[in-house]
Amino acid sequence: MPTYFGDADIASIMSDARGFSVPVVFGAINGRGIVDYVDKTVLPSLGITGVSGKVITVDIQTTAFPGIVVGSSITVDGTNYKVRDRSQVGDGAETHLLCVGV
Amino acid sequence: MSTIRDQIIEAAIAKLNTSTPVGVPTATRLRMTPYEPEELPAINVFPVREEVRSDPAGRFGPVVMRSMTFRVLLHARGSDTVSPDKALDDMAAWVSHLGGQQFGGLAIDTEESSLEWLYEEEDFAYSSLAIDFRVDFKTLKSDQTKAA
């Protein structure tokens, strides 16, 4: 498992005490993450209509959730999702998950 | 009095909304605003383009032949058990009944001219299918409300 500079700082940001994060469950791991729900209109045709979708992103501490991959099932703040994309950001200490509803 | 074009669009929508199979939604005309995910599946009908050429024949004066393309736009979303393209299939099968229509004499013929699928995954796996139909009809050169 790689180590990251300032990894402990990420854990501090994600802690319940800060009030930013929500529960994230992956298998037997109960941790926390910062979730955003951003509206986005998808699949317009000729500049009109489309569907009002939602981009669901969850930021987690990379080392707190070993083994998360695309297709992993997770529960975010009580709602079940599948990971549809993931990318480490910065030096890799944080992982950015994009989620799709199941 | 509405144009022949407008009457054809209305007739196409009426056809789609008559004896509609279970699971196929009501077709609407030119919805501009996005659908909420809960409103899916959905069918949206609107004109896209028209080509016009002269037809010197005609009993009531100069006549033009019109080839209008209208779009039947389908929206759906997939799930764990249904792929997003499969979620469009029942609607696509129903919409294909517009092929060959003359809409009570308003049109000479109607043909599917193209189908285009698009996909995007966000909170759900969304899909759309644009089915374009080309419908040929004649009107007077100087009056689109008069069939020729």
Coordinates of C-alpha atoms in Angstrom, one line a residue:
Chain A
M1 CA 0.0 0.0 0.0
P2 CA 1.5 3.3 -1.0
T3 CA 1.9 6.1 1.6
Y4 CA 1.0 9.7 0.9
F5 CA 2.3 12.9 2.3
G6 CA -0.2 14.4 4.8
D7 CA -2.4 11.4 4.7
A8 CA -3.4 12.0 8.3
D9 CA -4.7 15.4 7.3
I10 CA -7.1 13.8 4.9
A11 CA -8.4 11.6 7.7
S12 CA -8.9 14.7 9.8
I13 CA -10.9 16.4 7.1
M14 CA -13.1 13.4 6.6
S15 CA -13.8 12.9 10.3
D16 CA -17.3 13.1 11.6
A17 CA -16.3 15.9 14.0
R18 CA -15.8 18.3 11.0
G19 CA -19.4 18.0 9.8
F20 CA -18.4 17.8 6.1
S21 CA -18.6 14.1 5.6
V22 CA -21.2 11.3 5.5
P23 CA -21.0 7.6 6.2
V24 CA -19.5 5.5 3.4
V25 CA -19.7 1.7 3.5
F26 CA -17.6 -0.6 1.3
G27 CA -17.9 -4.2 2.2
A28 CA -16.7 -4.5 5.8
I29 CA -15.3 -1.0 5.8
N30 CA -17.2 1.7 7.5
G31 CA -15.7 5.0 6.8
R32 CA -16.6 8.5 5.7
G33 CA -16.5 10.6 2.6
I34 CA -17.5 14.0 1.2
V35 CA -20.4 13.7 -1.2
D36 CA -21.7 16.2 -3.8
Y37 CA -24.8 16.1 -5.9
V38 CA -24.6 18.4 -8.9
D39 CA -27.5 18.6 -11.4
K40 CA -26.6 18.2 -15.1
T41 CA -28.8 18.1 -18.2
V42 CA -27.8 15.1 -20.2
L43 CA -28.5 14.0 -23.8
P44 CA -30.1 17.2 -25.2
S45 CA -31.2 17.0 -28.8
L46 CA -30.8 20.1 -31.1
G47 CA -30.1 22.1 -27.9
I48 CA -33.4 21.3 -26.2
T49 CA -35.0 18.8 -23.9
G50 CA -32.7 16.0 -22.5
V51 CA -32.9 14.6 -18.9
S52 CA -32.1 16.4 -15.7
G53 CA -29.6 14.0 -14.3
K54 CA -27.3 14.3 -11.3
V55 CA -23.5 13.9 -11.0
I56 CA -22.8 12.1 -7.8
T57 CA -19.2 12.5 -6.5
V58 CA -17.7 11.1 -3.4
D59 CA -14.3 12.1 -2.1
I60 CA -12.6 9.5 0.1
Q61 CA -9.3 9.0 1.8
T62 CA -7.5 6.5 -0.5
T63 CA -5.9 4.5 2.2
A64 CA -9.2 4.2 4.1
F65 CA -10.9 2.2 1.4
P66 CA -8.4 -0.2 -0.1
G67 CA -9.7 -2.3 -3.0
I68 CA -12.4 0.1 -4.4
V69 CA -12.5 -0.3 -8.2
V70 CA -14.9 0.6 -11.0
G71 CA -18.0 -1.6 -10.4
S72 CA -17.6 -1.7 -6.6
S73 CA -20.8 -1.5 -4.6
I74 CA -20.8 1.2 -1.9
T75 CA -23.4 2.8 0.3
V76 CA -23.2 6.5 0.7
D77 CA -25.2 8.2 3.4
G78 CA -27.6 5.2 3.4
T79 CA -28.1 5.0 -0.4
N80 CA -26.6 2.2 -2.5
Y81 CA -24.5 3.0 -5.5
K82 CA -22.0 1.5 -7.9
V83 CA -18.7 3.2 -8.6
R84 CA -18.7 4.1 -12.3
D85 CA -15.3 5.9 -12.3
R86 CA -12.6 6.6 -9.9
S87 CA -9.5 8.8 -10.0
Q88 CA -6.9 9.7 -7.5
V89 CA -6.3 13.4 -7.1
G90 CA -3.3 15.4 -6.0
D91 CA -0.6 13.1 -4.8
G92 CA -3.1 10.3 -4.6
A93 CA -4.1 10.7 -0.9
E94 CA -7.7 11.4 -2.0
T95 CA -9.7 9.4 -4.4
H96 CA -12.6 10.9 -6.3
L97 CA -15.4 8.5 -7.0
L98 CA -18.2 9.0 -9.6
C99 CA -21.3 6.9 -8.7
V100 CA -24.3 5.6 -10.5
G101 CA -27.6 4.6 -8.8
V102 CA -28.6 0.9 -8.6
Chain B
M1 CA -56.2 26.8 -40.8
S2 CA -53.0 25.0 -40.0
T3 CA -50.3 24.0 -42.5
I4 CA -50.3 20.6 -44.0
R5 CA -47.0 20.1 -42.1
D6 CA -48.6 20.9 -38.8
Q7 CA -51.5 18.5 -39.6
I8 CA -49.0 15.7 -40.4
I9 CA -47.1 16.2 -37.1
E10 CA -50.4 16.2 -35.1
A11 CA -51.5 13.1 -37.0
A12 CA -48.3 11.3 -36.3
I13 CA -48.6 12.0 -32.6
A14 CA -52.2 10.9 -32.6
K15 CA -51.1 7.6 -34.2
L16 CA -48.5 7.1 -31.6
N17 CA -51.1 7.7 -28.8
T18 CA -53.7 5.3 -30.2
S19 CA -53.9 1.8 -28.8
T20 CA -50.4 2.3 -27.2
P21 CA -48.9 -0.9 -25.8
V22 CA -48.3 -1.2 -22.1
G23 CA -45.0 0.3 -21.1
V24 CA -44.9 2.8 -24.0
P25 CA -45.5 6.3 -22.8
T26 CA -47.7 9.0 -24.3
A27 CA -45.9 11.0 -27.1
T28 CA -45.8 14.8 -26.6
R29 CA -45.1 17.5 -29.1
L30 CA -41.9 19.5 -28.8
R31 CA -41.1 19.4 -25.2
M32 CA -38.3 21.9 -24.7
T33 CA -37.5 21.4 -21.0
P34 CA -35.5 18.4 -19.6
Y35 CA -37.3 15.4 -18.2
E36 CA -36.9 14.4 -14.6
P37 CA -35.5 10.9 -14.3
E38 CA -38.9 9.8 -12.8
E39 CA -40.7 10.9 -16.0
L40 CA -38.8 8.3 -18.1
P41 CA -39.3 6.6 -20.5
A42 CA -40.5 9.5 -22.8
I43 CA -41.4 10.2 -26.4
N44 CA -41.0 13.7 -27.9
V45 CA -42.0 14.6 -31.5
F46 CA -40.9 17.7 -33.4
P47 CA -40.1 18.8 -37.0
V48 CA -36.4 19.1 -37.8
R49 CA -35.9 20.2 -41.5
E50 CA -37.8 20.4 -44.8
E51 CA -36.6 20.4 -48.4
V52 CA -38.8 22.0 -51.0
R53 CA -38.7 21.6 -54.8
S54 CA -41.0 22.7 -57.6
D55 CA -43.5 20.5 -59.2
P56 CA -44.9 22.2 -62.3
A57 CA -47.9 19.8 -62.5
G58 CA -51.0 20.4 -60.4
R59 CA -54.6 21.3 -61.0
F60 CA -54.8 24.4 -58.8
G61 CA -51.7 26.3 -59.7
P62 CA -48.0 25.8 -59.1
V63 CA -47.3 23.0 -56.7
V64 CA -44.3 22.2 -54.6
M65 CA -43.1 18.8 -53.3
R66 CA -42.0 18.9 -49.7
S67 CA -39.8 16.4 -47.9
M68 CA -40.1 17.1 -44.2
T69 CA -38.0 15.3 -41.6
F70 CA -39.6 15.0 -38.2
R71 CA -37.9 13.5 -35.2
V72 CA -39.3 11.1 -32.7
L73 CA -36.9 11.4 -29.8
L74 CA -37.0 8.6 -27.2
H75 CA -35.5 8.9 -23.7
A76 CA -35.0 6.0 -21.2
R77 CA -32.7 4.9 -18.5
G78 CA -31.1 1.6 -17.8
S79 CA -30.8 -0.3 -14.6
D80 CA -28.9 -3.3 -13.1
T81 CA -31.1 -5.7 -15.0
V82 CA -31.9 -3.7 -18.2
S83 CA -29.2 -2.2 -20.4
P84 CA -30.0 1.4 -21.4
D85 CA -30.3 0.6 -25.1
K86 CA -32.6 -2.3 -24.4
A87 CA -34.7 0.2 -22.3
L88 CA -35.5 2.0 -25.6
D89 CA -36.5 -1.0 -27.6
D90 CA -40.2 -1.3 -26.9
M91 CA -40.7 2.3 -27.8
A92 CA -38.6 2.0 -31.0
A93 CA -40.7 -1.0 -32.1
W94 CA -43.9 1.0 -31.6
V95 CA -42.6 4.2 -33.3
S96 CA -41.7 2.2 -36.4
H97 CA -45.4 1.9 -37.1
L98 CA -45.2 5.5 -38.5
G99 CA -43.3 4.1 -41.5
G100 CA -45.5 3.9 -44.6
Q101 CA -48.2 6.2 -43.1
Q102 CA -50.1 8.6 -45.4
F103 CA -51.9 10.2 -42.5
G104 CA -55.3 10.1 -44.0
G105 CA -54.2 11.4 -47.4
L106 CA -52.1 14.3 -46.1
A107 CA -48.8 12.6 -47.1
I108 CA -47.6 10.6 -50.1
D109 CA -45.4 8.4 -48.0
T110 CA -43.4 8.3 -44.7
E111 CA -40.1 6.5 -44.3
E112 CA -37.7 6.1 -41.4
S113 CA -34.6 7.9 -42.6
S114 CA -32.1 7.4 -39.7
L115 CA -31.7 6.3 -36.1
E116 CA -29.1 7.6 -33.7
W117 CA -28.4 6.3 -30.2
L118 CA -26.6 8.4 -27.5
Y119 CA -25.7 7.4 -24.0
E120 CA -24.5 9.2 -20.9
E121 CA -24.0 7.8 -17.4
E122 CA -24.5 10.0 -14.3
D123 CA -26.7 9.1 -11.4
F124 CA -28.3 6.6 -13.9
A125 CA -27.4 5.1 -17.2
Y126 CA -29.4 7.4 -19.6
S127 CA -30.0 6.7 -23.2
S128 CA -31.7 8.4 -26.1
L129 CA -32.7 7.4 -29.6
A130 CA -33.5 9.9 -32.3
I131 CA -35.6 8.3 -35.0
D132 CA -35.9 10.6 -38.0
F133 CA -38.8 10.1 -40.4
R134 CA -39.0 11.7 -43.9
V135 CA -42.5 12.4 -45.1
D136 CA -43.2 13.5 -48.6
F137 CA -46.3 15.7 -49.3
K138 CA -47.4 18.4 -51.8
T139 CA -48.8 21.8 -51.2
L140 CA -49.6 24.8 -53.3
K141 CA -46.5 26.9 -53.9
S142 CA -48.2 29.9 -52.3
D143 CA -50.2 28.3 -49.6
Q144 CA -48.8 25.7 -47.2
T145 CA -52.3 25.0 -45.8
K146 CA -53.5 23.6 -49.1
A147 CA -52.6 20.1 -50.1
A148 CA -52.0 19.5 -53.8

